[in-house]
mmCIF file of C-alpha atoms in Angstrom:
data_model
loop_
_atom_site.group_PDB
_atom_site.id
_atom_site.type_symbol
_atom_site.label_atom_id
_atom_site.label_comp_id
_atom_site.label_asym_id
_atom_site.label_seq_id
_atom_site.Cartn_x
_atom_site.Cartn_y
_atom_site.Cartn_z
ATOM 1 C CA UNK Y 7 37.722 16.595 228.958
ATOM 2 C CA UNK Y 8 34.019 16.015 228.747
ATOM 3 C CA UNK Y 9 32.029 18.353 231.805
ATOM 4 C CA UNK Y 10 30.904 16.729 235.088
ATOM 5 C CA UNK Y 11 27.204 15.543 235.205
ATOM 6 C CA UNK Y 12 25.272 18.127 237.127
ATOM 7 C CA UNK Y 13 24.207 17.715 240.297
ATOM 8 C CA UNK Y 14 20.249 18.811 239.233
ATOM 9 C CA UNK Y 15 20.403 15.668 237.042
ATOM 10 C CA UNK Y 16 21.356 13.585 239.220
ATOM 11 C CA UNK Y 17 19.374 15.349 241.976
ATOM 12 C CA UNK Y 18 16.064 14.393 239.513
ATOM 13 C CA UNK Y 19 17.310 10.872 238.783
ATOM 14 C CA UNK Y 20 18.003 9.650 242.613
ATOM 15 C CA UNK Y 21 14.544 11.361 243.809
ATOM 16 C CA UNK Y 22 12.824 9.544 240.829
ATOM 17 C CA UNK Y 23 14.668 6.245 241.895
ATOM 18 C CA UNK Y 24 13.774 6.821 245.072
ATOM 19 C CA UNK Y 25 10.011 7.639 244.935
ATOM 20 C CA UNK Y 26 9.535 5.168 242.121
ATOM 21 C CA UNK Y 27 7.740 8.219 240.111
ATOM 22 C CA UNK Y 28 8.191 11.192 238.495
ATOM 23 C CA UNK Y 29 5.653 12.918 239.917
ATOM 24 C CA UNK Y 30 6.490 12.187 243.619
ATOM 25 C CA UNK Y 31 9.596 13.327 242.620
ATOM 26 C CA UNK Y 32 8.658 16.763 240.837
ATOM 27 C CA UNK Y 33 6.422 17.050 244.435
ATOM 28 C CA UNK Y 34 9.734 16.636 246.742
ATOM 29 C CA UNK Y 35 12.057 18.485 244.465
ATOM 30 C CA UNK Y 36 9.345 21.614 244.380
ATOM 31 C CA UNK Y 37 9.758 21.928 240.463
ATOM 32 C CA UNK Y 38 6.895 20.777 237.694
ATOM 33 C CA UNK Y 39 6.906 17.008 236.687
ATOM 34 C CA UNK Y 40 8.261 18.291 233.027
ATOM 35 C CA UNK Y 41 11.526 19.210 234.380
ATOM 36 C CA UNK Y 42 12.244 16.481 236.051
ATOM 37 C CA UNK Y 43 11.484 14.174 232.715
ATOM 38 C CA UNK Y 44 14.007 16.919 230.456
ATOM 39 C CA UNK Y 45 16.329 16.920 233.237
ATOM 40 C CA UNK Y 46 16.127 12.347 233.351
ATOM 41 C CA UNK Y 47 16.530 12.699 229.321
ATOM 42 C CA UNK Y 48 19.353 15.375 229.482
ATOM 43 C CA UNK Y 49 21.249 13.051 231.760
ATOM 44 C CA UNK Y 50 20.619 9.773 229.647
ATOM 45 C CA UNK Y 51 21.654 12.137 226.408
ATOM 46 C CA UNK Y 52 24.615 13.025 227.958
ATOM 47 C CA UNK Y 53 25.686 9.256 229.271
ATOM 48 C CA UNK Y 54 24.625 7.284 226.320
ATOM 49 C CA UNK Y 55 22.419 4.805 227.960
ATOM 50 C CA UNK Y 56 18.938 3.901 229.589
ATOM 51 C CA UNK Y 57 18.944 4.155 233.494
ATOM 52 C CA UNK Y 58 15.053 3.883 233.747
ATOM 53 C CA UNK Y 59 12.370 2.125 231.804
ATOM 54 C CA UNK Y 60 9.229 4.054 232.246
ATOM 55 C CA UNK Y 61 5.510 2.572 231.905
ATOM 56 C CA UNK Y 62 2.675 4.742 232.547
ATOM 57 C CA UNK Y 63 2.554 2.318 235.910
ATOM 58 C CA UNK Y 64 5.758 1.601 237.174
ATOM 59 C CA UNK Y 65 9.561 2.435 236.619
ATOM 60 C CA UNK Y 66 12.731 -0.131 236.379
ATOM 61 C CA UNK Y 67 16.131 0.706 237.235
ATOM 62 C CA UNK Y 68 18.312 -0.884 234.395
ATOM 63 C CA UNK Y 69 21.598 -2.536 235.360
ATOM 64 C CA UNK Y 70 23.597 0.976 234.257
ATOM 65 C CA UNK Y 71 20.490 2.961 236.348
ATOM 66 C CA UNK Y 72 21.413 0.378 239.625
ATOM 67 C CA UNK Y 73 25.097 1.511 239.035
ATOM 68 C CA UNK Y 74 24.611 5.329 238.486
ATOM 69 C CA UNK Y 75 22.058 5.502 241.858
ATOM 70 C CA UNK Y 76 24.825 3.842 243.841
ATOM 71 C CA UNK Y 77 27.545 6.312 243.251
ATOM 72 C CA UNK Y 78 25.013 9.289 242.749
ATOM 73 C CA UNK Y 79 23.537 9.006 246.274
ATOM 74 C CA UNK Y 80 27.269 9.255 247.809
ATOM 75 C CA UNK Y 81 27.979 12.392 245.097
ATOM 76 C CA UNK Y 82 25.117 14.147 246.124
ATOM 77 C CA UNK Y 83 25.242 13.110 250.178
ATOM 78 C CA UNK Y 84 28.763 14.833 249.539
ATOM 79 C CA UNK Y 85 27.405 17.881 247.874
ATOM 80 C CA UNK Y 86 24.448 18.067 250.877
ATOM 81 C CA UNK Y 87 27.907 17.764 253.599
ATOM 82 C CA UNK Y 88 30.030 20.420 251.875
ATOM 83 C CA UNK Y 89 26.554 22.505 251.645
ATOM 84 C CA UNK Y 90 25.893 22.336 255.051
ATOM 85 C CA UNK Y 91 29.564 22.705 256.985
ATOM 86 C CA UNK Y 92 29.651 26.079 254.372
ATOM 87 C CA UNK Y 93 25.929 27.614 255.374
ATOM 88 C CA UNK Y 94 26.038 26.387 258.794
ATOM 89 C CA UNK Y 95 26.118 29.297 260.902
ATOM 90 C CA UNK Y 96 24.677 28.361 264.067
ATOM 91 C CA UNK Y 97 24.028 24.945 265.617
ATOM 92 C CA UNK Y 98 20.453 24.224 264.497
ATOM 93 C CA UNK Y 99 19.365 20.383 263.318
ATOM 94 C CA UNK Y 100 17.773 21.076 260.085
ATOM 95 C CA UNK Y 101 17.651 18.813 256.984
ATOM 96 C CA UNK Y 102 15.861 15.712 255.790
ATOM 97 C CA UNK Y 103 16.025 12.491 258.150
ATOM 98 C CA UNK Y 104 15.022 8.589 256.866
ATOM 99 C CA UNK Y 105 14.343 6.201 259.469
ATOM 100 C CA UNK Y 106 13.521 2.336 258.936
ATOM 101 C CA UNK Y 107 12.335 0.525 262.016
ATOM 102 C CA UNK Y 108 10.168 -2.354 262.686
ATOM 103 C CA UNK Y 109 6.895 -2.551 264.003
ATOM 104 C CA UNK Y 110 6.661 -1.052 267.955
ATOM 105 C CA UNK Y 111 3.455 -1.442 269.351
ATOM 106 C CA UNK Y 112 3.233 -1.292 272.606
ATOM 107 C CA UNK Y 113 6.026 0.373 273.115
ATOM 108 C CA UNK Y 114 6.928 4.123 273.545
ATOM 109 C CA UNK Y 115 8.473 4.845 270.562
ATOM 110 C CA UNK Y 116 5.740 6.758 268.935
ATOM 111 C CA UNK Y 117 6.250 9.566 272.167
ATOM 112 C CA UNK Y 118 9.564 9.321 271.665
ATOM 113 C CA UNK Y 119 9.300 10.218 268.113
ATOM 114 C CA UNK Y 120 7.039 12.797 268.737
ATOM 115 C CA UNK Y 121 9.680 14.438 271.289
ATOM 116 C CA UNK Y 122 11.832 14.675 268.760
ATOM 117 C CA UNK Y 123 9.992 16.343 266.327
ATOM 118 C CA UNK Y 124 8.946 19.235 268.821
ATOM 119 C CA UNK Y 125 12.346 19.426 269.856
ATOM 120 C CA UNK Y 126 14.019 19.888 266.294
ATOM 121 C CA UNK Y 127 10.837 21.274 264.510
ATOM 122 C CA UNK Y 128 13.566 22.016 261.175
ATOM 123 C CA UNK Y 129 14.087 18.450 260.509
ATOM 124 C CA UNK Y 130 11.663 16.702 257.818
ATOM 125 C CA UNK Y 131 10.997 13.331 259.483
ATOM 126 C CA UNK Y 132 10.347 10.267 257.272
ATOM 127 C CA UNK Y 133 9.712 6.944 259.654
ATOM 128 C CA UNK Y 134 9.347 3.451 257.509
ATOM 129 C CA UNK Y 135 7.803 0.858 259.214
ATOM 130 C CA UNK Y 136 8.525 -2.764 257.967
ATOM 131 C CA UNK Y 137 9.342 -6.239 259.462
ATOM 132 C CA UNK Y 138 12.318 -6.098 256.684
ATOM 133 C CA UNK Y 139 15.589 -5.131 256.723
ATOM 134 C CA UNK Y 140 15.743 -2.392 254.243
ATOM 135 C CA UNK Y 141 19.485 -1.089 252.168
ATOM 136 C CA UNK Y 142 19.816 1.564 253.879
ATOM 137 C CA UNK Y 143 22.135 3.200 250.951
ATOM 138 C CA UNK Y 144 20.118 1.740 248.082
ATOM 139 C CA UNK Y 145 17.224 2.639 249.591
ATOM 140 C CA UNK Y 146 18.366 6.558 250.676
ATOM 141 C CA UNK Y 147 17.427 5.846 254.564
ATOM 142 C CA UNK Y 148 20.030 7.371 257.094
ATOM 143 C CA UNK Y 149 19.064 5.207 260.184
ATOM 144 C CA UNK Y 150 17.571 1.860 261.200
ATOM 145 C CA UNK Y 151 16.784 0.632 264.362
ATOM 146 C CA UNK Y 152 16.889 -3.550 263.949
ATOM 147 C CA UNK Y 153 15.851 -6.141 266.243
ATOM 148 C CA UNK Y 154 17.648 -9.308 265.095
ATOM 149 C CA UNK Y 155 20.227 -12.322 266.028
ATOM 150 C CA UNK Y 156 22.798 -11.454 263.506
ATOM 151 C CA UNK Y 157 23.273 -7.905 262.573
ATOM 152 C CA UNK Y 158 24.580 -7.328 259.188
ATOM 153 C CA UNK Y 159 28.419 -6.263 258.542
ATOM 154 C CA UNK Y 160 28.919 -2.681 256.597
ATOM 155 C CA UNK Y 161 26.819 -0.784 259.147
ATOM 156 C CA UNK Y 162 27.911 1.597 262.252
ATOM 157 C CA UNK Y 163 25.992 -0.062 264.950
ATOM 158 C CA UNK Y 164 24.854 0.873 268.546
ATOM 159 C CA UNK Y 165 23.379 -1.872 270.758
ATOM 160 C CA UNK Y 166 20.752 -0.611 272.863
ATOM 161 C CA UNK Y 167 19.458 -4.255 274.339
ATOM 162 C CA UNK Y 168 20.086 -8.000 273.960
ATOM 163 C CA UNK Y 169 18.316 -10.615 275.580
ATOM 164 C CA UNK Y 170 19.044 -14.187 275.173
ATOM 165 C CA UNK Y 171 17.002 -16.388 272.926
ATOM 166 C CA UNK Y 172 15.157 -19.794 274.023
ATOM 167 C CA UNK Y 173 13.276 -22.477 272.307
ATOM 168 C CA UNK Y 174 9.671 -22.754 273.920
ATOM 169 C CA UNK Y 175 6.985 -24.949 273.698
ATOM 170 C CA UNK Y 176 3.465 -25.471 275.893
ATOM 171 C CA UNK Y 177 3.275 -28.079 278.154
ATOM 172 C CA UNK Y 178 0.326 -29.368 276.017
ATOM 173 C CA UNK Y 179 2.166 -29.759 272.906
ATOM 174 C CA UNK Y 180 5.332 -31.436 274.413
ATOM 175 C CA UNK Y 181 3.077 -33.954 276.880
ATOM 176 C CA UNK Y 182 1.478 -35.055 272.903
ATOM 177 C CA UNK Y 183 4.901 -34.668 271.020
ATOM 178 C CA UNK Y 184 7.556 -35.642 273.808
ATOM 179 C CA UNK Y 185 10.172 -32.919 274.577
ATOM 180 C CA UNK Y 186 13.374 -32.923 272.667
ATOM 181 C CA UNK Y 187 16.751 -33.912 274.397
ATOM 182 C CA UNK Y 188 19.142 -32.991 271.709
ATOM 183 C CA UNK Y 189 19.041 -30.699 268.714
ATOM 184 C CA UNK Y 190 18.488 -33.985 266.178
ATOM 185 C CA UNK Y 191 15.314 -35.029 268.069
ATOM 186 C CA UNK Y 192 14.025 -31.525 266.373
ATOM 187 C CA UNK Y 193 13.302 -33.723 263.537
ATOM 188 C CA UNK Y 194 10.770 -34.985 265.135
ATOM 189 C CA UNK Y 195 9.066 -32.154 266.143
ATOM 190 C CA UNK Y 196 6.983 -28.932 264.640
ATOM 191 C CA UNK Y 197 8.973 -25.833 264.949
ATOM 192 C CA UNK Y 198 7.977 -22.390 264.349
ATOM 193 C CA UNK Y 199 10.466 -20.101 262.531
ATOM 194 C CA UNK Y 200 10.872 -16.658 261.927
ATOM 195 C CA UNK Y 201 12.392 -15.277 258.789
ATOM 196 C CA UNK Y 202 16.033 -14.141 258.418
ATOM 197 C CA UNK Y 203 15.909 -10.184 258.333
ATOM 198 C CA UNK Y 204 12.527 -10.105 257.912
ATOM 199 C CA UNK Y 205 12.634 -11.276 254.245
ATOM 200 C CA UNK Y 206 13.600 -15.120 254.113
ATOM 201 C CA UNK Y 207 12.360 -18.255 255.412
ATOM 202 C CA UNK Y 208 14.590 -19.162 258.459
ATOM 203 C CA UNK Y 209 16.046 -22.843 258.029
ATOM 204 C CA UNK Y 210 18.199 -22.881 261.213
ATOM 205 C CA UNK Y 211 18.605 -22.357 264.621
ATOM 206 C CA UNK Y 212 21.723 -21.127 266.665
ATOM 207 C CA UNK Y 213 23.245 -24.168 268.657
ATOM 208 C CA UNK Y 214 26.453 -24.377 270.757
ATOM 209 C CA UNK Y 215 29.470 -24.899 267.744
ATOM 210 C CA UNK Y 216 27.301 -23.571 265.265
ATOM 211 C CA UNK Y 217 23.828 -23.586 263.492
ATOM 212 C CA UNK Y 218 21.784 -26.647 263.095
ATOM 213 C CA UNK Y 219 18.923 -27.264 260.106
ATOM 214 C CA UNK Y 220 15.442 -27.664 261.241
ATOM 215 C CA UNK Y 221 12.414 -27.707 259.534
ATOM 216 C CA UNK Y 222 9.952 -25.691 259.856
ATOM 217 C CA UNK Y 223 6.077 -26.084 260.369
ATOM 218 C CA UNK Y 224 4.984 -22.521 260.660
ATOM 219 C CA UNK Y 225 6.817 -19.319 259.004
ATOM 220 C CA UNK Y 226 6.131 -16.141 259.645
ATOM 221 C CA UNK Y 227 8.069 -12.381 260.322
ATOM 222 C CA UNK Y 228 5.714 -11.124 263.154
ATOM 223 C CA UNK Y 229 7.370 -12.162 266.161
ATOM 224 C CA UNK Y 230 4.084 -11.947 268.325
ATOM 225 C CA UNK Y 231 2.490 -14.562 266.330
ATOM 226 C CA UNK Y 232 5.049 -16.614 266.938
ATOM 227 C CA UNK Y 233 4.572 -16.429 270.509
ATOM 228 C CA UNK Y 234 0.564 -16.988 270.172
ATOM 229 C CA UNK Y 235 1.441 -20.369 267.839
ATOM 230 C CA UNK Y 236 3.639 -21.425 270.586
ATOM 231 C CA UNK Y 237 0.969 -20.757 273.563
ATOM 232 C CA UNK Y 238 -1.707 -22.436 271.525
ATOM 233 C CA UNK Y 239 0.474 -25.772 271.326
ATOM 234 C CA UNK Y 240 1.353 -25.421 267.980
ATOM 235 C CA UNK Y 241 4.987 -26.398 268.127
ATOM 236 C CA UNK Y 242 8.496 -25.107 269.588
ATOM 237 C CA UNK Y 243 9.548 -21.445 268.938
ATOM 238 C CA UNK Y 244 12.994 -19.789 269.615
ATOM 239 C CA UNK Y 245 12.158 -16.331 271.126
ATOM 240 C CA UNK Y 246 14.020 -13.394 273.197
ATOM 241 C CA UNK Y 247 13.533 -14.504 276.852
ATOM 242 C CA UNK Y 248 11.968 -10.980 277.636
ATOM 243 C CA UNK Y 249 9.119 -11.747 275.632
ATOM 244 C CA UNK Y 250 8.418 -15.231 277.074
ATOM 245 C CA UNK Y 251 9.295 -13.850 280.602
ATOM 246 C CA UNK Y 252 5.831 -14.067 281.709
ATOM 247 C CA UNK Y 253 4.916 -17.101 280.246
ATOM 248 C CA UNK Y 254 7.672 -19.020 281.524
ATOM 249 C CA UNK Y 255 6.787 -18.100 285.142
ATOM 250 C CA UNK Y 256 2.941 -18.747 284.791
ATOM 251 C CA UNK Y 257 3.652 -22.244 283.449
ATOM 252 C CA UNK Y 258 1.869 -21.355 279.786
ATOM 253 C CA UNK Y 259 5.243 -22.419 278.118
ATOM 254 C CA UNK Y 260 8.135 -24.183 278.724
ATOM 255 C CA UNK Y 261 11.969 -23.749 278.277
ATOM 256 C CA UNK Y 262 13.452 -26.773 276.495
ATOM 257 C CA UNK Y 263 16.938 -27.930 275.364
ATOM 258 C CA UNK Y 264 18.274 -25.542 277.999
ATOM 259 C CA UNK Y 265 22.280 -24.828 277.631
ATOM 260 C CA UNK Y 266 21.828 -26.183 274.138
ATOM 261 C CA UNK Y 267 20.811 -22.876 272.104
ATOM 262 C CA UNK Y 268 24.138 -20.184 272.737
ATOM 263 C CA UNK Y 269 22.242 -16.922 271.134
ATOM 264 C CA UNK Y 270 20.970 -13.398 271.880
ATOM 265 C CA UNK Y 271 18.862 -11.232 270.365
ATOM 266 C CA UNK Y 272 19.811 -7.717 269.802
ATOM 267 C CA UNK Y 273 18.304 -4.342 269.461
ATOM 268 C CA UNK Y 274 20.195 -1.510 268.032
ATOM 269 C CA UNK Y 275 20.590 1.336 266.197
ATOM 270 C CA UNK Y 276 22.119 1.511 262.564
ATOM 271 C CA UNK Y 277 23.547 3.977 260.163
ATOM 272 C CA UNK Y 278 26.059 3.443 257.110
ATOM 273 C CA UNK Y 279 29.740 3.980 257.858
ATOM 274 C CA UNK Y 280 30.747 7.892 257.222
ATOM 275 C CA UNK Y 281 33.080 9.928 257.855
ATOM 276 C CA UNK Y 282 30.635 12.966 259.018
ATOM 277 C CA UNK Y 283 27.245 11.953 260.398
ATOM 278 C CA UNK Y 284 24.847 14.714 259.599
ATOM 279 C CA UNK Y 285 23.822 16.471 262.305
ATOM 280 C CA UNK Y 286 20.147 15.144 262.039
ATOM 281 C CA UNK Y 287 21.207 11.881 262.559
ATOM 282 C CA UNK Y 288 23.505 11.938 265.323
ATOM 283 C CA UNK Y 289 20.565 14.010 267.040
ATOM 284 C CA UNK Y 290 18.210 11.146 266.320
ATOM 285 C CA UNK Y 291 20.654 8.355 267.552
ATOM 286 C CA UNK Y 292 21.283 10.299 270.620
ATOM 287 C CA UNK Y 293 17.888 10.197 271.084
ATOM 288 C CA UNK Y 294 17.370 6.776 270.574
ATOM 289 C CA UNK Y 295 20.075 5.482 272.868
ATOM 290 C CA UNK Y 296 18.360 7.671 276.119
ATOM 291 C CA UNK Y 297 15.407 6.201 275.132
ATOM 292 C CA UNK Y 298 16.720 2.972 275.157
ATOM 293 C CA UNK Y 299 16.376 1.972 278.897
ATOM 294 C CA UNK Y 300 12.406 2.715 278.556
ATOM 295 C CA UNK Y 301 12.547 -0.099 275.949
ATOM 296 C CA UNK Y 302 13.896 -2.257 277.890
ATOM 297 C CA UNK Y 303 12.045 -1.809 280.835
ATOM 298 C CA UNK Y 304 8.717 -1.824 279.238
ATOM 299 C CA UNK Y 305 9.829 -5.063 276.996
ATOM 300 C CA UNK Y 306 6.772 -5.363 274.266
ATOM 301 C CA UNK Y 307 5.497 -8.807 275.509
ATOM 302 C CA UNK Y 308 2.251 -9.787 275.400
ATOM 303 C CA UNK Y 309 0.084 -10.033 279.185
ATOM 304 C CA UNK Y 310 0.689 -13.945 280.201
ATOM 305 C CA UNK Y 311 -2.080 -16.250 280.194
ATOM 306 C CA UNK Y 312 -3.119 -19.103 282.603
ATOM 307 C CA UNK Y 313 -1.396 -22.361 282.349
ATOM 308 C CA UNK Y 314 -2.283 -24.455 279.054
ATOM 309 C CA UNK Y 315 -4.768 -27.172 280.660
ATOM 310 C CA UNK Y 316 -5.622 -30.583 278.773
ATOM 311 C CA UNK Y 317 -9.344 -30.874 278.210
ATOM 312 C CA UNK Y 318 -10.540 -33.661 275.931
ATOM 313 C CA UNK Y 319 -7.355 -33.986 274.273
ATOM 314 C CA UNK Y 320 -6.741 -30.654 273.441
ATOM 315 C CA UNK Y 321 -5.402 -27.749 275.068
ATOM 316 C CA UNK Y 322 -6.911 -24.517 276.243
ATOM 317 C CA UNK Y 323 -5.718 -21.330 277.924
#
């Protein structure tokens, strides 16, 4: 029987994957950039393939590479687990923690994450911010916090908020454009679309029974700008009602096709499904979820402005 693959090589292969270069790899690892290329070329030796094709710019998983980094990341999480429940003598929160999240300005997250640090000064924080939703296992992260409609199956997830989702417009725009009855009179209409986990194009809204195609005349992943497009008269937007709130009640936007759109919009925490969450991470979550109520009482929506107004055909706030 042929022996196991260490765990060094694949230790050096996952940080390479994972850093998309040797030497940011040889940096986190602690050991010179040399070892971790005999280390790569032991491990291809040994296997009989390429897992990497290396330029002096850039590195490329190869189909075998995508398949070894899959399985390699749950051997060596299972290596770090049996590590840790043998060392663990007291009940510090030590160890490496990956966090995705998207962008929070405005909100108190950064003092929250700065809490955290000071409180558990042994654990190596790496935050990711990005308006996408990131593989948390392909991509080695151990927690996400999301902020979406649908969250996606073959995650643990913890709901912190929801707030129901309406379809906006300013009173400008729909006194030039008419304001839609039904969902089909959309067709008629610009509509301003987000994109699907912060990656794709959106191409339909939620409606009672179902979703319903609509075309879009604006695209974009920042949720904010979506707002400002709306305010300026640009078309009709589906946002959470806490960020158009204020807007609603100073008369800079409308709610229409009221009853017709049956959605929410959820924020939560996520982590892959495991049988033992490292301590790290349940520390984090924990920490997350008592933050939680701050989020939702200081809701990141933009001060309201005045009332659109109609002046020479055009509107102005």
């Amino acid at each position: 029987m042929d022996a196991p693959l260490e765990t060094s090589e694949l230790l050096a292969f996952a940080k390479t994957v994972e850093a998309r270069s040797l030497s940011r790899a040889a940096v986190e690892l602690g050991v010179p950039r040399a070892t971790i290329s005999r280390r790569l070329a032991r491990l291809e030796e040994r296997l009989g393939v390429r897992l990497l094709r290396r330029t002096t710019r850039s590195l490329a998983l190869t189909d075998a590479g995508e398949a070894l980094h899959r399985h390699a990341r749950i051997v060596l999480e299972a290596v770090h687990h049996a590590e840790a429940c043998v060392r663990k003598t007291d009940d510090a929160v030590r160890g490496e923690l990956r966090v995705s999240v998207p962008p929070m300005n405005g909100t108190s997250f950064g003092a929250m994450i700065c809490d955290f640090a000071r409180r558990y000064p042994e654990v190596r924080l790496h935050i990711h911010s990005t308006t996408q939703h990131v593989d948390l296992q392909r991509g080695g992260y151990d927690v996400a916090l999301r902020a979406s409609i649908d969250l996606e199956p073959g995650l643990v997830a913890r709901r912190l908020a929801r707030h129901p989702v309406l379809a906006v417009a300013s009173p400008a725009y729909l006194e030039a454009h008419g304001t839609p009855r039904t969902r089909r009179d959309l067709r008629h209409h610009r509509c301003l679309m987000g994109f699907v986990r912060g990656e794709l194009p959106q191409t339909q809204w939620p409606f009672s029974g179902g979703k319903f195609q609509v075309e879009g005349a604006l695209f974009t992943n920042d949720i904010h700008l979506l707002c400002d497009a709306a305010l300026e008269g640009l078309g009709i937007a589906l946002l959470p009602q806490v960020m158009v709130q204020p807007h609603l009640e100073s008369g800079a936007l409308v709610h229409v096709l009221p009853g017709a759109i049956q959605a929410e919009s959820h924020i939560a925490v996520v982590y892959p499904e495991r049988e033992f969450v490292p301590p790290q991470v349940r520390a984090f979550i924990d920490a997350v979820v008592a933050w939680a109520p701050e989020l939702v009482v200081r809701a990141d929506a933009p001060k309201p402005k005045r009332a659109a107004k109609k002046r020479g055909g055009r509107a102005t706030a």
